[in-house]
Short mmCIF file of C-alpha atoms in Angstrom, two decimals:
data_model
loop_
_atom_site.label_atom_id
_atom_site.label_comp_id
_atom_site.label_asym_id
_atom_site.label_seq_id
_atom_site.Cartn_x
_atom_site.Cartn_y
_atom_site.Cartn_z
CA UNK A 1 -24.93 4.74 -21.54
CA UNK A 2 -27.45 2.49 -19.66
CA UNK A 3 -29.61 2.95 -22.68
CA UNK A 4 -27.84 2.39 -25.50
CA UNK A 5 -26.27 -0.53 -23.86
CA UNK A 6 -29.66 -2.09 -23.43
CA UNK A 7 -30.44 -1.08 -27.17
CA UNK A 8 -27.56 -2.83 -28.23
CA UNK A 9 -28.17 -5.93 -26.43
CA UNK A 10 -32.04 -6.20 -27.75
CA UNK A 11 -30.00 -5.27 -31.15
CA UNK A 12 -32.82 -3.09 -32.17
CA UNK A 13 -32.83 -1.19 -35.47
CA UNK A 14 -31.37 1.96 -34.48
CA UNK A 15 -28.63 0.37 -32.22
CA UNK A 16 -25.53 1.66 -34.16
CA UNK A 17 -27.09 5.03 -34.51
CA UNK A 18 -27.12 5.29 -30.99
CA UNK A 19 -23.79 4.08 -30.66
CA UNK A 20 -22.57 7.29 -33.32
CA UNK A 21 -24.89 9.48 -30.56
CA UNK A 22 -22.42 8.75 -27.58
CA UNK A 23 -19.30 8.27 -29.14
CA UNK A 24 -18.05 12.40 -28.63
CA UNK A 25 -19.36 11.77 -24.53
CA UNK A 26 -17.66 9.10 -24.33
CA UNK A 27 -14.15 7.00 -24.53
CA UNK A 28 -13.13 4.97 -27.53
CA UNK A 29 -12.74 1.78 -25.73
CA UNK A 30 -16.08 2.03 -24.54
CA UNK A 31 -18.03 2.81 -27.77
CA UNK A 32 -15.39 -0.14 -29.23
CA UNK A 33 -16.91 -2.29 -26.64
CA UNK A 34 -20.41 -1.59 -27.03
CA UNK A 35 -19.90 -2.54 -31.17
CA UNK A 36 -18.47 -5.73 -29.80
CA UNK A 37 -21.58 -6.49 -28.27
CA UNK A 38 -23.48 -5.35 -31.17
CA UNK A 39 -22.06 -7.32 -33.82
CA UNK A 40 -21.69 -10.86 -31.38
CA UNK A 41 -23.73 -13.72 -32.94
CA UNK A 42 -24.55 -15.24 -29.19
CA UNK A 43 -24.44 -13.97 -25.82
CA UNK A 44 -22.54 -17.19 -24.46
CA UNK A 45 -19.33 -16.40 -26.25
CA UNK A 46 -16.47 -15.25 -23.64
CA UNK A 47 -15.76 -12.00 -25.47
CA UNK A 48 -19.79 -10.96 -25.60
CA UNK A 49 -20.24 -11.83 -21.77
CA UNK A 50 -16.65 -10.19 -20.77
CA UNK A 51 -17.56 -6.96 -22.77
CA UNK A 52 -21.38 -6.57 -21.18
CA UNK A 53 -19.29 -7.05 -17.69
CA UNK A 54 -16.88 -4.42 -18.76
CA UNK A 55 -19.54 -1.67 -19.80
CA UNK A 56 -21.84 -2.43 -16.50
CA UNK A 57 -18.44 -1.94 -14.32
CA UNK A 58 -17.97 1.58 -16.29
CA UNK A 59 -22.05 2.51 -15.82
CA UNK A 60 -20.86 1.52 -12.28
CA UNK A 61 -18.10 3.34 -11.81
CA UNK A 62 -20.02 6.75 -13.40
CA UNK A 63 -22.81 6.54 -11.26
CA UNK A 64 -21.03 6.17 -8.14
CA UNK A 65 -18.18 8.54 -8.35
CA UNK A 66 -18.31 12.41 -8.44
CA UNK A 67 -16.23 13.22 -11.71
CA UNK A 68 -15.45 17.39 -12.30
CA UNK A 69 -14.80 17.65 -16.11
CA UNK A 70 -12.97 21.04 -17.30
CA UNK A 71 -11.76 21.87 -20.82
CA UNK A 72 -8.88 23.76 -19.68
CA UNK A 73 -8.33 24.81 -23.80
CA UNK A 74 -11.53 27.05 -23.28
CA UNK A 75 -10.67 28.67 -19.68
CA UNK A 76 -7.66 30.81 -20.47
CA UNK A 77 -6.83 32.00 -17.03
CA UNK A 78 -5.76 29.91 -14.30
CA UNK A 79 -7.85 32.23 -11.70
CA UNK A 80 -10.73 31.58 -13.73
CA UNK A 81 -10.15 27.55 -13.63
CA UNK A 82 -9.41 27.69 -10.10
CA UNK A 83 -12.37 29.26 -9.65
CA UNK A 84 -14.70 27.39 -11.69
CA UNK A 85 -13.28 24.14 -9.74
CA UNK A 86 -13.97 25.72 -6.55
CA UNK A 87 -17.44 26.18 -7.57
CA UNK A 88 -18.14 22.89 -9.13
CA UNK A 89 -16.97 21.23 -5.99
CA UNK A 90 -18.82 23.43 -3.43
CA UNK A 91 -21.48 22.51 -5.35
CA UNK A 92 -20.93 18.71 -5.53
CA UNK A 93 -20.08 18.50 -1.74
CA UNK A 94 -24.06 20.31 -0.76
CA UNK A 95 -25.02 17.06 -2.43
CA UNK A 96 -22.60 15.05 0.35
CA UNK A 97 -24.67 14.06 3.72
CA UNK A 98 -23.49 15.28 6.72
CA UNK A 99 -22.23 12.48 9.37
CA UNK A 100 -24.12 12.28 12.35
CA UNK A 101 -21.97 12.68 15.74
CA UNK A 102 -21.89 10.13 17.94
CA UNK A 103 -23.39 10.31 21.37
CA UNK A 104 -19.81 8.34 22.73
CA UNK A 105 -16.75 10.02 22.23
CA UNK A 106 -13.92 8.41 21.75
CA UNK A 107 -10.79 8.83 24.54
CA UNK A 108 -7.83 8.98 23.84
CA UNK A 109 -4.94 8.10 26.01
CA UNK A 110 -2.73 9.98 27.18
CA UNK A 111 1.21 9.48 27.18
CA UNK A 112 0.69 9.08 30.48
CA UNK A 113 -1.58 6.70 30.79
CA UNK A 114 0.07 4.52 28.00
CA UNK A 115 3.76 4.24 30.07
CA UNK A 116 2.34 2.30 33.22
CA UNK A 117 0.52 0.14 30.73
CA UNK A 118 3.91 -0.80 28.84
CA UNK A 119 5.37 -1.09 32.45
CA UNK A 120 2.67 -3.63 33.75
CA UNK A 121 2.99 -5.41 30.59
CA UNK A 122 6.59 -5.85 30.43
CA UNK A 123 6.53 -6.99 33.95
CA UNK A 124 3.63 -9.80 33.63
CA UNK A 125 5.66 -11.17 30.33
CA UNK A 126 9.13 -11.02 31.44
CA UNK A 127 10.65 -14.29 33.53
CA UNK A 128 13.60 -14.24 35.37
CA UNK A 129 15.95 -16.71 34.69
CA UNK A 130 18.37 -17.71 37.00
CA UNK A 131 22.24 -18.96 35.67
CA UNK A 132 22.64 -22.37 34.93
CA UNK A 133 24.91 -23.91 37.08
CA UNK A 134 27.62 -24.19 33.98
CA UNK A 135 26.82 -20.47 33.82
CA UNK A 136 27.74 -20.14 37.12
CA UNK A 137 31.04 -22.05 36.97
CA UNK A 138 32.33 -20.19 33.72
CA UNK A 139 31.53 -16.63 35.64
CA UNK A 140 33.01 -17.84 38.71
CA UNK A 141 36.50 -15.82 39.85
CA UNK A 142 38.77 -18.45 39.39
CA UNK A 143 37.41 -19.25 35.90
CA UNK A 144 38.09 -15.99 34.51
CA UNK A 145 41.18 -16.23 36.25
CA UNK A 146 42.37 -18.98 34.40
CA UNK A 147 41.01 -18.18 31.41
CA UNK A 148 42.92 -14.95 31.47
CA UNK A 149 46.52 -16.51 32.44
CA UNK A 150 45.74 -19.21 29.24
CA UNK A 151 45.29 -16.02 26.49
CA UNK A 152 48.74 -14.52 27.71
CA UNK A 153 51.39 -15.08 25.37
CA UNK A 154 55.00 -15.45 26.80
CA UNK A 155 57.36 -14.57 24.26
CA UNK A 156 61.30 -15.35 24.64
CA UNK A 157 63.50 -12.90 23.03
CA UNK A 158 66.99 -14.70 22.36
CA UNK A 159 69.80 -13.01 20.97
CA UNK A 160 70.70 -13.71 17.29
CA UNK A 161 72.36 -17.06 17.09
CA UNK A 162 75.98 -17.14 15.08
CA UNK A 163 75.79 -18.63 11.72
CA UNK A 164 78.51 -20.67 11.09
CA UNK A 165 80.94 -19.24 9.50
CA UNK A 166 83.32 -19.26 11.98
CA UNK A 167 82.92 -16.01 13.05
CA UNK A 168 83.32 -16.98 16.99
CA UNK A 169 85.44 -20.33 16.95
CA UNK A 170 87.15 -21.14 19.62
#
């Protein structure tokens, strides 16, 4: 792709040929793109300079990543795609360096060791605070007291007064 992109971009004589050469290994965006640049009359227009950034983002992309390609229409059996993907990546991860251990290992703590920590630090940040002296006064005895004998309700039952009618003249 890095070639043909740099044959389209020196527009040389066989540029669209080349083009027709990648279009089956490649996606139609890309070979849509890669006309765009073809066919631009300047390399300052936006479209020209935002296509070129596009196709050097997918070169990019392919040269970094580790893509596994399978035409599942040809492999019939699932065992036999399983296994060809097994293969393919044993084979890709050979080409993986190994990490080198570190001389340090890291500890871990323990459960243990992490308890007395929240202890200690819940006892340097907590303050404290001693009742205000209003505080004080509403918690006090008599207070609560009085508070108490103001939310009782004292309700008079009276019997039913006469109505009137004469019922109990005298």
């Amino acid at each position: 792709m890095r070639e043909t992109l740099d044959c389209v971009e020196n527009k040389e004589d066989d540029w669209k040929q080349n083009i027709k050469d990648i279009s089956e290994d490649f996606s139609e965006d890309i070979i849509d793109t890669l006309g765009l640049i073809g066919r631009a009359k300047s390399t300052k227009s936006q479209n020209y300079q935002d296509a070129v950034k596009l196709i050097n983002a997918r070169i990019v992309n392919l040269e970094s990543n580790l893509h596994i390609e399978i035409d599942m229409e040809r492999i019939e059996d699932r065992s036999k795609a399983l296994s060809y993907i097994g293969i393919e990546v044993a084979d890709a991860l050979k080409l993986i360096p190994t990490p080198q251990e570190e001389e340090e290992v890291e500890q871990t703590a323990t459960v243990e060791e992490i308890a007395p920590e929240d202890k200690q630090y819940f006892e340097q940040t907590r303050v404290e605070v001693k009742p205000s002296l209003w505080q004080r006064i509403k918690n006090s005895k008599l207070v609560r007291a009085i508070s108490y004998a103001l939310k009782v309700k004292v309700v008079l039952q009276v019997p039913a007064l006469p109505e009137g009618r004469g019922e109990n003249q005298n």
